PDB file of C-alpha atoms in Angstrom:
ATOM      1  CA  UNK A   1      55.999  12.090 -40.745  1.00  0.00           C
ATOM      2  CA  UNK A   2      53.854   9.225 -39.364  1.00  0.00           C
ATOM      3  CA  UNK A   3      51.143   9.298 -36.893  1.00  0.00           C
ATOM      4  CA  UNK A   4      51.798   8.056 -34.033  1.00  0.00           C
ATOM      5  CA  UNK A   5      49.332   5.127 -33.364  1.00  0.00           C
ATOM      6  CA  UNK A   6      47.116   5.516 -30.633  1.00  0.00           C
ATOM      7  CA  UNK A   7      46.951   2.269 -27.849  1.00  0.00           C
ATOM      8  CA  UNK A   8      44.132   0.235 -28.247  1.00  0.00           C
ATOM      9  CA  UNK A   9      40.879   1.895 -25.859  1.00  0.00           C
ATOM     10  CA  UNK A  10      41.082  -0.137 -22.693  1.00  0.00           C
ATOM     11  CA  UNK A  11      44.575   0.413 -22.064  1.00  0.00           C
ATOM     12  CA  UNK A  12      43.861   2.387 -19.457  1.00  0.00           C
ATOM     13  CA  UNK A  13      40.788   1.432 -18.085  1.00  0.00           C
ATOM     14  CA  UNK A  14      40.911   2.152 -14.251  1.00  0.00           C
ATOM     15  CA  UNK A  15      41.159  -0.118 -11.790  1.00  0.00           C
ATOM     16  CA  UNK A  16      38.913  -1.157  -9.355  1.00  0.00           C
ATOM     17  CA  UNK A  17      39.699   1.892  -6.762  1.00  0.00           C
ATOM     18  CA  UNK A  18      39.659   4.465  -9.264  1.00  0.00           C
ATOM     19  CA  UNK A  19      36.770   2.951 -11.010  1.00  0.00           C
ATOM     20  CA  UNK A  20      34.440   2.813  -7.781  1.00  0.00           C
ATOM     21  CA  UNK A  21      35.564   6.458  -6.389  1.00  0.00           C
ATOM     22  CA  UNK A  22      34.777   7.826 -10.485  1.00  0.00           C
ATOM     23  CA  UNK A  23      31.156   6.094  -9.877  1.00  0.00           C
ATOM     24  CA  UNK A  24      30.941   7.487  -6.610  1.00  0.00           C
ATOM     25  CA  UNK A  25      31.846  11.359  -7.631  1.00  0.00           C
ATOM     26  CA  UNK A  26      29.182  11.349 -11.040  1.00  0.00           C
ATOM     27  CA  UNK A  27      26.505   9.881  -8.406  1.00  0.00           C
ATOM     28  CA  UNK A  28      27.086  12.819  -5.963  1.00  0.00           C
ATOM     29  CA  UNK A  29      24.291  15.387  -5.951  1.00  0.00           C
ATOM     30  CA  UNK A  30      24.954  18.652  -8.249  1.00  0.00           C
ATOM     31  CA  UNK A  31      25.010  20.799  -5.053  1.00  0.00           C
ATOM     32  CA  UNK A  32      27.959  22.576  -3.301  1.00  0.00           C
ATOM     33  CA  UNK A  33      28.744  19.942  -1.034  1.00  0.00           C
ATOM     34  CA  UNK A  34      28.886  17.205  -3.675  1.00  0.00           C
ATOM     35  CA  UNK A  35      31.236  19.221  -5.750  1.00  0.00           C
ATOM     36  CA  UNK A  36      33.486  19.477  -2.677  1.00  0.00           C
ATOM     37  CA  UNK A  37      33.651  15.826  -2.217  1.00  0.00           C
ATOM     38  CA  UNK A  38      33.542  14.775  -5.667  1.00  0.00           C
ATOM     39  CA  UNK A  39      36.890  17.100  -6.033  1.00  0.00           C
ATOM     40  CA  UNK A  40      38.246  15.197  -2.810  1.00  0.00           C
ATOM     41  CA  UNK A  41      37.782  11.703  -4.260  1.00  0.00           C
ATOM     42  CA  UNK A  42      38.649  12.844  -7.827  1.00  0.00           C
ATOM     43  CA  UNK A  43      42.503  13.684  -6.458  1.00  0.00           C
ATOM     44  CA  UNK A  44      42.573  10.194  -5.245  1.00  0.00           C
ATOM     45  CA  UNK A  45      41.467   8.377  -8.053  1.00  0.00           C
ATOM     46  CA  UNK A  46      43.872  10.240 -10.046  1.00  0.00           C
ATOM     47  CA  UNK A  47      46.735   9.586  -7.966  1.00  0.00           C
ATOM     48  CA  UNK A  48      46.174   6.001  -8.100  1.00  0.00           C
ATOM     49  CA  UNK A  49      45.311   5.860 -11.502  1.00  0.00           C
ATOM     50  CA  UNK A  50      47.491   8.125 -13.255  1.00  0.00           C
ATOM     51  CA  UNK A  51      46.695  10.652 -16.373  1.00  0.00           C
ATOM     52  CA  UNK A  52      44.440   8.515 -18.539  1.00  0.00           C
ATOM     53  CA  UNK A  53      41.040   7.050 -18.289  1.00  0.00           C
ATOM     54  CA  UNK A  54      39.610   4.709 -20.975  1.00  0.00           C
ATOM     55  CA  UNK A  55      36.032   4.882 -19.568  1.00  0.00           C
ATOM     56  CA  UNK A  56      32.193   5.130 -20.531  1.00  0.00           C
ATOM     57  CA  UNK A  57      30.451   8.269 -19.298  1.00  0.00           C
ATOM     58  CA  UNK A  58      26.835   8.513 -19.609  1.00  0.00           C
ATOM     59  CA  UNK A  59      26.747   6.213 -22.475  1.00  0.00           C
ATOM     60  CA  UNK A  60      29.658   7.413 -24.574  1.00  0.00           C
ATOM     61  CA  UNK A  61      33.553   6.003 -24.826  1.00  0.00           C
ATOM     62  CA  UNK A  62      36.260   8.722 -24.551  1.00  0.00           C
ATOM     63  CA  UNK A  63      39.891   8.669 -23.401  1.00  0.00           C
ATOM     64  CA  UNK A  64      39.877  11.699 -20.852  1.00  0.00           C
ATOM     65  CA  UNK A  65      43.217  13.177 -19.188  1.00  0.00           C
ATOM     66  CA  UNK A  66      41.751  14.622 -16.423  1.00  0.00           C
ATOM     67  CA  UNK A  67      45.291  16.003 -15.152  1.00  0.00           C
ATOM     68  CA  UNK A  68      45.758  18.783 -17.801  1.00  0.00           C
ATOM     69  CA  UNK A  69      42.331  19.879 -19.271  1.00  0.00           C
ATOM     70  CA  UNK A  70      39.046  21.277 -17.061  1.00  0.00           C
ATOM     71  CA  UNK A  71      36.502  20.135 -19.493  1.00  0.00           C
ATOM     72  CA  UNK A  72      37.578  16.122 -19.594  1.00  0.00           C
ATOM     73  CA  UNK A  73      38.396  16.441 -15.608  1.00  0.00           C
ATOM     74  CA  UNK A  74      34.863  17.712 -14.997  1.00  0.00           C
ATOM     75  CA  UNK A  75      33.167  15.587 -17.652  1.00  0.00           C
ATOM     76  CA  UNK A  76      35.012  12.491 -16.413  1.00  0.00           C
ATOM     77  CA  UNK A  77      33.915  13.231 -12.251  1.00  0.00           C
ATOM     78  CA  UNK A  78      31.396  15.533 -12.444  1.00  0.00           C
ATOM     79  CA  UNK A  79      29.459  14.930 -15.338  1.00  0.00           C
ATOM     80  CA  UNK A  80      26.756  16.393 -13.780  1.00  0.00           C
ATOM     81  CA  UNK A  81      28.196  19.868 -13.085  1.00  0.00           C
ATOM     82  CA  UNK A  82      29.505  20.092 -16.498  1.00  0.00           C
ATOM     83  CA  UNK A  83      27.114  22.767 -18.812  1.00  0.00           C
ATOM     84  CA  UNK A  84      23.891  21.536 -17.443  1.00  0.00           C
ATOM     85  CA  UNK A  85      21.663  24.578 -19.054  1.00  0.00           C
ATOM     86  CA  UNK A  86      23.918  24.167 -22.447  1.00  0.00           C
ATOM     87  CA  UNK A  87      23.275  20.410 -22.416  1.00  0.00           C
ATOM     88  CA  UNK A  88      19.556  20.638 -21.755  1.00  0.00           C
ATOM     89  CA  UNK A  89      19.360  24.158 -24.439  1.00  0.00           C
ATOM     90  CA  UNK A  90      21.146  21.106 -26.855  1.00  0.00           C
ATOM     91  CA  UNK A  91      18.586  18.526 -25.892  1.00  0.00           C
ATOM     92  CA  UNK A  92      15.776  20.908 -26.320  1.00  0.00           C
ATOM     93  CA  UNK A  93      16.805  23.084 -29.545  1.00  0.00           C
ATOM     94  CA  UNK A  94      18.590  20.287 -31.683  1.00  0.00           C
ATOM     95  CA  UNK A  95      15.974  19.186 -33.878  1.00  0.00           C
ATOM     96  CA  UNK A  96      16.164  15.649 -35.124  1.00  0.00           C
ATOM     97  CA  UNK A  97      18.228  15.751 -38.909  1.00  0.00           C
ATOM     98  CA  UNK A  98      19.457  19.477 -38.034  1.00  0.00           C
ATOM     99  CA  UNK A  99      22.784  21.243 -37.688  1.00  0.00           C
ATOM    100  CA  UNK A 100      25.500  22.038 -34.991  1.00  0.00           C
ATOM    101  CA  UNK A 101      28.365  24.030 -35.273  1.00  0.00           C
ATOM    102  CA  UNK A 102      30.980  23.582 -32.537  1.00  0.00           C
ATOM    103  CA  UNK A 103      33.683  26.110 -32.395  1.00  0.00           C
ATOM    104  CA  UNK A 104      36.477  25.229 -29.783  1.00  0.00           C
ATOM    105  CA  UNK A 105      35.706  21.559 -30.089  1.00  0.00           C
ATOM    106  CA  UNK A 106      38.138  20.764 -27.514  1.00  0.00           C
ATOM    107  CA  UNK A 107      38.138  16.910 -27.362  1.00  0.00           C
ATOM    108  CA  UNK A 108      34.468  16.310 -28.805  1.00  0.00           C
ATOM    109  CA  UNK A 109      32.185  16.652 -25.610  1.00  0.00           C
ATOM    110  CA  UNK A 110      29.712  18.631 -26.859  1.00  0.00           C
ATOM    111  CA  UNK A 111      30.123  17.612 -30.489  1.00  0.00           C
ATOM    112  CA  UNK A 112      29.639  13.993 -29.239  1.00  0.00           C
ATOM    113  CA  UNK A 113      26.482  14.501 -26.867  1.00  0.00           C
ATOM    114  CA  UNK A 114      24.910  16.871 -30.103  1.00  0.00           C
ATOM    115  CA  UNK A 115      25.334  13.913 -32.645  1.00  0.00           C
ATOM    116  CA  UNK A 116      23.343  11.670 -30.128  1.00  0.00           C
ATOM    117  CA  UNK A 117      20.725  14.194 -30.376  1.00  0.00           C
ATOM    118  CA  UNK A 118      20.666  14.725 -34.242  1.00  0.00           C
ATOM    119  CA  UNK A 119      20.039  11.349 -35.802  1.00  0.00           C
ATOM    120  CA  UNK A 120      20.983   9.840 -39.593  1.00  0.00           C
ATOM    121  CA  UNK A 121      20.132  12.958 -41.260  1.00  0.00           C
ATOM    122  CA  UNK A 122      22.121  15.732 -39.213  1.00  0.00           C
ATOM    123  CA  UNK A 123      25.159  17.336 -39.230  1.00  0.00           C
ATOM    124  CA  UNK A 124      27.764  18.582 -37.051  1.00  0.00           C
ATOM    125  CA  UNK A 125      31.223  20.932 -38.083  1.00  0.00           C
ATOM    126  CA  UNK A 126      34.037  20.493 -34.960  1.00  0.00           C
ATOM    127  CA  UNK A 127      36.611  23.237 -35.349  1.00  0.00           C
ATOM    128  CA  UNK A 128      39.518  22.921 -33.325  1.00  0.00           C
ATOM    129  CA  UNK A 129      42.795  23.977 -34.357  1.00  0.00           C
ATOM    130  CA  UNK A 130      45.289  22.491 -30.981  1.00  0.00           C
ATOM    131  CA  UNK A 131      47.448  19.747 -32.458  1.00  0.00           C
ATOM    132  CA  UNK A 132      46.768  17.643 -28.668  1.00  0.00           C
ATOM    133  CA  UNK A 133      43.443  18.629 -28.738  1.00  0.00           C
ATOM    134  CA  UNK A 134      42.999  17.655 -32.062  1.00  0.00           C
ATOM    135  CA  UNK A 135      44.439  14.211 -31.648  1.00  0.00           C
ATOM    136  CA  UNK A 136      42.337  13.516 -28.534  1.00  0.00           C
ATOM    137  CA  UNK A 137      39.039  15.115 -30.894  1.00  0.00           C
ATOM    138  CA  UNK A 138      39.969  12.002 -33.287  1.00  0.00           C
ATOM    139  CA  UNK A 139      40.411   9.613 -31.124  1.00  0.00           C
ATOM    140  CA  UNK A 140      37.268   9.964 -29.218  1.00  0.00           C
ATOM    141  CA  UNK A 141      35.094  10.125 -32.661  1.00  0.00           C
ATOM    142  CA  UNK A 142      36.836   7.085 -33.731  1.00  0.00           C
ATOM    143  CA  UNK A 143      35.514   5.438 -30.393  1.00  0.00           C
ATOM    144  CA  UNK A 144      31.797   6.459 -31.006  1.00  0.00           C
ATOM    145  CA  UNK A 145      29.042   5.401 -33.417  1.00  0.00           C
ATOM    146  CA  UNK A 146      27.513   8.313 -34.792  1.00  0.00           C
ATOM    147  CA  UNK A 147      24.454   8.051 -37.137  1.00  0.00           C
ATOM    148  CA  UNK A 148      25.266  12.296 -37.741  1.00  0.00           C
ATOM    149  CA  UNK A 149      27.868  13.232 -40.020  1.00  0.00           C
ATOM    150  CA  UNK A 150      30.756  14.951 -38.218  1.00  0.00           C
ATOM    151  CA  UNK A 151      33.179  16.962 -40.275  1.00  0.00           C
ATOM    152  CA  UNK A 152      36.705  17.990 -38.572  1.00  0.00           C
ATOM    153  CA  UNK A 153      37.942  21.223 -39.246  1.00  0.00           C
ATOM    154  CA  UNK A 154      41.480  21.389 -38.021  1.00  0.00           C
ATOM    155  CA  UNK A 155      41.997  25.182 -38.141  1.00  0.00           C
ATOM    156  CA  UNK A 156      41.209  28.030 -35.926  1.00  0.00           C
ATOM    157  CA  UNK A 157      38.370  30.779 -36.872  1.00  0.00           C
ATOM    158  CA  UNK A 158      38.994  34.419 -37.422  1.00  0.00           C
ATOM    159  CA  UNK A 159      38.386  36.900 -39.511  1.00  0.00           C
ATOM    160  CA  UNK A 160      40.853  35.989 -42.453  1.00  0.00           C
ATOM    161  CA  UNK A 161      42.814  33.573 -44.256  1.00  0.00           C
ATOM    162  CA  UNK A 162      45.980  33.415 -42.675  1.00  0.00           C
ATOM    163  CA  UNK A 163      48.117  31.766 -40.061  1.00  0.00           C
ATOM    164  CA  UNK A 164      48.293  32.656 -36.210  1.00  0.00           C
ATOM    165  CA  UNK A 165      49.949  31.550 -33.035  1.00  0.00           C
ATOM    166  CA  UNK A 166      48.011  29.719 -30.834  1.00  0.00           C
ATOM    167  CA  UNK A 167      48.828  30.234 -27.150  1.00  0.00           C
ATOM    168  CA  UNK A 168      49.403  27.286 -25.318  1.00  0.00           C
ATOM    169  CA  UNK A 169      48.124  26.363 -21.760  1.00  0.00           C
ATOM    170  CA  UNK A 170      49.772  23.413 -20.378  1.00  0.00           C
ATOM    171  CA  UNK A 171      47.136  23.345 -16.773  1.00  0.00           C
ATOM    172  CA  UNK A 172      44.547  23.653 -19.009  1.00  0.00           C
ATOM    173  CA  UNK A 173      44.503  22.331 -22.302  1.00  0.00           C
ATOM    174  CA  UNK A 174      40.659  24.191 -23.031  1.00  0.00           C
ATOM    175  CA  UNK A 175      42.491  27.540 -22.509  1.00  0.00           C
ATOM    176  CA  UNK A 176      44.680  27.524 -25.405  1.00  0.00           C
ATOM    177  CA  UNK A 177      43.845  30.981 -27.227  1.00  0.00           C
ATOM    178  CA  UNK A 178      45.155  33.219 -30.269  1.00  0.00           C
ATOM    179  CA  UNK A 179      45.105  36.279 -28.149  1.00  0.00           C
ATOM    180  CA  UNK A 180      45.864  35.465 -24.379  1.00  0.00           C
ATOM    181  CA  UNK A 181      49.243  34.569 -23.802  1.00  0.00           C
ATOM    182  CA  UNK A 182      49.718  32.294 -20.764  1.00  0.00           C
ATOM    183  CA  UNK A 183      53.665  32.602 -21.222  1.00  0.00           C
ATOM    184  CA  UNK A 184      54.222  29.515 -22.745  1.00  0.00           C
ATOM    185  CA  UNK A 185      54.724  28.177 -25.877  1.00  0.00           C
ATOM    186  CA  UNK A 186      52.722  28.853 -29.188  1.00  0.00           C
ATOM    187  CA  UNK A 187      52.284  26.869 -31.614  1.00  0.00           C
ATOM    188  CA  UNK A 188      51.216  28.188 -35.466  1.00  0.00           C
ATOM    189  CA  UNK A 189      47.499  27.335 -36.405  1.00  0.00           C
ATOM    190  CA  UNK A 190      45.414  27.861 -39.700  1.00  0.00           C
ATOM    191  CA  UNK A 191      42.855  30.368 -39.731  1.00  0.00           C
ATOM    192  CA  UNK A 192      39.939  30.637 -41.940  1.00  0.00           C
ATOM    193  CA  UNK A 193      36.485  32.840 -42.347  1.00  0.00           C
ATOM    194  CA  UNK A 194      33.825  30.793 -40.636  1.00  0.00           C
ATOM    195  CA  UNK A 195      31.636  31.198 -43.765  1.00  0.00           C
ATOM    196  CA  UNK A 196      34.228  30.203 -45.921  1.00  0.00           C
ATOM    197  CA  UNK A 197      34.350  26.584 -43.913  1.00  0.00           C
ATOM    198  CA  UNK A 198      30.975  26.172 -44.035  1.00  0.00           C
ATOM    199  CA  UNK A 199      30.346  26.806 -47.932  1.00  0.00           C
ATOM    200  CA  UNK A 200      33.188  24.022 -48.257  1.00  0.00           C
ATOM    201  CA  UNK A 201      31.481  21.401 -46.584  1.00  0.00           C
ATOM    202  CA  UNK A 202      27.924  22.666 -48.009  1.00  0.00           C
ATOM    203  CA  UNK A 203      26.041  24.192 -44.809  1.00  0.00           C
ATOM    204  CA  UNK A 204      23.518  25.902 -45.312  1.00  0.00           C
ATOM    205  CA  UNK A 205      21.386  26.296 -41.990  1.00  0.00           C
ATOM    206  CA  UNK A 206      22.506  25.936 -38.081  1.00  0.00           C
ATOM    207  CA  UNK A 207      19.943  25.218 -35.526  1.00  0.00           C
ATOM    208  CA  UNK A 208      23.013  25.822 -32.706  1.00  0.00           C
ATOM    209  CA  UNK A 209      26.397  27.443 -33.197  1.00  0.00           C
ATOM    210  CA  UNK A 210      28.557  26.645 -29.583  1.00  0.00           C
ATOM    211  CA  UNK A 211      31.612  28.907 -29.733  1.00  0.00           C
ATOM    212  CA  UNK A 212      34.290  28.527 -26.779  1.00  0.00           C
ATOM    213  CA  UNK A 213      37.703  29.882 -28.264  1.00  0.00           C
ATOM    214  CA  UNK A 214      39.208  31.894 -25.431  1.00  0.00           C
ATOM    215  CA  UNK A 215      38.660  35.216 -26.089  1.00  0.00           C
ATOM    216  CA  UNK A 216      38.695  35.565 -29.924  1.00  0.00           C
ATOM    217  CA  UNK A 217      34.763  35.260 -30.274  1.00  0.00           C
ATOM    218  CA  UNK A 218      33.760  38.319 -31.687  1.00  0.00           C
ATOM    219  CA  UNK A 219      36.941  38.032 -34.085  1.00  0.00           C
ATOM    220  CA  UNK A 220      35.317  34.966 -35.547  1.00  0.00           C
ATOM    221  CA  UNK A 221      31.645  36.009 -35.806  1.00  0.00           C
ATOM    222  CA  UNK A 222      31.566  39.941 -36.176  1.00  0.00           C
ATOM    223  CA  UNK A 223      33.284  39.006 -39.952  1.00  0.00           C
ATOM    224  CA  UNK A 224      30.581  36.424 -39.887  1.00  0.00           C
ATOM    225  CA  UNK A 225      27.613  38.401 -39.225  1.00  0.00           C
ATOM    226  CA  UNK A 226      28.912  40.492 -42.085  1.00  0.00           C
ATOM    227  CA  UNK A 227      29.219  38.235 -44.780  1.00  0.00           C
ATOM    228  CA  UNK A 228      26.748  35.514 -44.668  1.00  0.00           C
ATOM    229  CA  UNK A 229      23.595  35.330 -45.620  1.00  0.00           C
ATOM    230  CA  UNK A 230      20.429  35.632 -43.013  1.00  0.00           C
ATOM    231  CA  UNK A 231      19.595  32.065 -43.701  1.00  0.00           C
ATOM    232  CA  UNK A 232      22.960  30.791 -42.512  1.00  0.00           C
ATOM    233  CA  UNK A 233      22.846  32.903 -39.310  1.00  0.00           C
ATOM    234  CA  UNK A 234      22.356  30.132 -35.980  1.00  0.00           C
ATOM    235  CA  UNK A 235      18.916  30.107 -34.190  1.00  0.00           C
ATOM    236  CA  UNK A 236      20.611  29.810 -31.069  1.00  0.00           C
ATOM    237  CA  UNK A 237      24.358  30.760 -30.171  1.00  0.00           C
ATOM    238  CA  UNK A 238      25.885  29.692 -26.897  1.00  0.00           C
ATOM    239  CA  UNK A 239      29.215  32.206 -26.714  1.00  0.00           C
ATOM    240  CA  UNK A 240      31.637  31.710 -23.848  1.00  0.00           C
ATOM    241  CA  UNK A 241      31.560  34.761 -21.749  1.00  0.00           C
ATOM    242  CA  UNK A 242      35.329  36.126 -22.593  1.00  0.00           C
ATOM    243  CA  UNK A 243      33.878  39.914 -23.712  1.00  0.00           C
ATOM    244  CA  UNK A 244      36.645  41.268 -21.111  1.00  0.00           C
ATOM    245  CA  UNK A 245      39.294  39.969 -24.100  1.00  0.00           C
ATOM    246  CA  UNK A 246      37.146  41.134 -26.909  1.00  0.00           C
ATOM    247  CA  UNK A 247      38.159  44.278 -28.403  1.00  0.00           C
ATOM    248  CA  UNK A 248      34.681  44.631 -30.932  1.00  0.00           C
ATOM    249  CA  UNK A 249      31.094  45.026 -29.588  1.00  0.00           C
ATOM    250  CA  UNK A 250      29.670  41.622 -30.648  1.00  0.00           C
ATOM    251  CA  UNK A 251      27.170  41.275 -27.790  1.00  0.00           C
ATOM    252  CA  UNK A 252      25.612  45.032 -29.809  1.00  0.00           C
ATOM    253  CA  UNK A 253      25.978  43.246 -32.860  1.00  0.00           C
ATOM    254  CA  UNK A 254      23.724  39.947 -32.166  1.00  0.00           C
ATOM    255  CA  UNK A 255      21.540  42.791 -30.583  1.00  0.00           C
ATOM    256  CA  UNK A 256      21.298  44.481 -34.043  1.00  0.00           C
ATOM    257  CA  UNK A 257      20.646  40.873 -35.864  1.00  0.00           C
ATOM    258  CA  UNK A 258      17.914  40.241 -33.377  1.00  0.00           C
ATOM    259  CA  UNK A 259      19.302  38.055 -31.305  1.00  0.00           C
ATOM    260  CA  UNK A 260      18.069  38.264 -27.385  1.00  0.00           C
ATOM    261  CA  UNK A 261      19.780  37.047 -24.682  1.00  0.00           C
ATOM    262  CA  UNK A 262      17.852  34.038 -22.615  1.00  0.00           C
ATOM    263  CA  UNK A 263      18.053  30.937 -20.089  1.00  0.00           C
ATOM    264  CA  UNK A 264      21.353  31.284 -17.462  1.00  0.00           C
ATOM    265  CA  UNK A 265      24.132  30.419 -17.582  1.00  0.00           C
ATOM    266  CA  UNK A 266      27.410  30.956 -15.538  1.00  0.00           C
ATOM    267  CA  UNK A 267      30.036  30.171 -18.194  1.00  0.00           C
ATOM    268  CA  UNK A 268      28.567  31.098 -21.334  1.00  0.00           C
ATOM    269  CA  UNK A 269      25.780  33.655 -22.732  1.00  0.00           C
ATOM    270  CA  UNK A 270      22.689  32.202 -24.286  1.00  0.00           C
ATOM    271  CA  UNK A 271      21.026  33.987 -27.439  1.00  0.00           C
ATOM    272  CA  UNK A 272      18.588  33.158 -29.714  1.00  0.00           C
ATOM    273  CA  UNK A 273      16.551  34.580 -32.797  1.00  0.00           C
TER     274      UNK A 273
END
């Protein structure tokens, strides 16, 4: 089967309403009250625009579809409310020529501010197993000069070899998951070891592992903690809270590997070694 080709980036650049009230909401002040009004004027723009925005946003081009996926609505509006203690711990712990892992790659936001950060000589793996998501991880590479080498992994991570459903969630496309059902439709994904991805594509050291997969966390790195080697273990992990799905004691585990919890952080734990 073909691919289906992907209109040229521009195609839906916003128009002059959209475009002033998009300015307008990433200039607003991170506090409550500029969140309020950036998600006022955000409705608007959308509603004049439509689903797609072919924009620039803070210095890198992306496609965003605001209307069915958190992270490229926030991103797009509220750039400044999106991770702000996981994109300064990136800004501070990325060395230049070093290694990020990004697990739950979503549509490349955090893989693409990392490989800003990492220069000629480092490297970045982006796992993300959603056929959308996946397309719309592509596309936005393709738009973006990277000097770091980014390897795709188009599969999911788990504990072994094998093939799972992944739970679709049509409000958000972020929340897809292999283990909570949102009662729509699945969709079958590869799933491999992390270890085993990594030894493919020759990593040997990660200076930051990000890991957002909805729940299946401590399925992907309690097999990891067992079978590979100290030196491959992160320095710093940054695990979306989700241990109310988990059904093994991985927060006890990064204890044991002397890991310690730091920084704060309201959608994702912070460790380091």
């Amino acid at each position: 089967m073909s691919k289906v080709q992907e209109p040229p980036f521009g195609t839906y650049a916003p128009g002059t309403l959209p475009r002033l009230l998009t300015d307008v909401c990433q200039g607003l002040p991170a506090t409550p009250v500029g969140r309020r009004l950036a998600l006022l004027l955000r409705k608007i723009a959308v509603l004049i625009q439509g689903p797609v925005f072919d924009v620039a946003v803070h210095g890198l081009h992306l496609r965003l579809h605001p209307g069915d996926n958190v992270g490229e609505r926030k991103f797009l509006f509220m750039p400044q409310f999106f991770d702000p203690e996981e994109m300064a711990l990136l800004a501070t712990r990325l060395p230049r020529g070093g290694t990020f892992v990004d697990i739950g790659a979503n549509v490349g936001l955090y893989t693409l501010n990392a490989a800003r950060l990492l220069g000629p000589a480092g490297r970045i793996l982006a796992v993300e197993p959603g056929p959308e998501a996946i397309r719309r991880l592509r596309f936005n590479l393709s738009l973006n000069r990277t000097d770091a080498i980014i390897t795709h992994a188009d599969c999911a991570i788990g504990a072994e070899e094998g093939v799972m459903g992944l739970y679709l969630d049509t409000s958000n496309l972020g929340g897809s998951s292999l283990v909570r059902d949102h009662g729509g439709a699945s969709t079958p994904v590869r799933v491999r070891p992390l270890v085993d991805v990594l030894t493919e594509i020759g990593i040997t050291q990660i200076d930051v592992l990000k890991i957002d997969i909805e729940g299946s966390e401590d399925k992907a790195l309690l097999p990891f903690f067992d079978q590979a080697p100290e030196s491959l273990w992160p320095r710093v992990i940054i695990i979306e809270r989700s241990e109310e799905s988990w059904t093994g004691d991985l927060l006890g585990r990064l204890k044991q590997a002397g890991y310690r919890a730091f920084g704060n952080s309201k959608m994702n734990w912070l460790f380091e070694r």
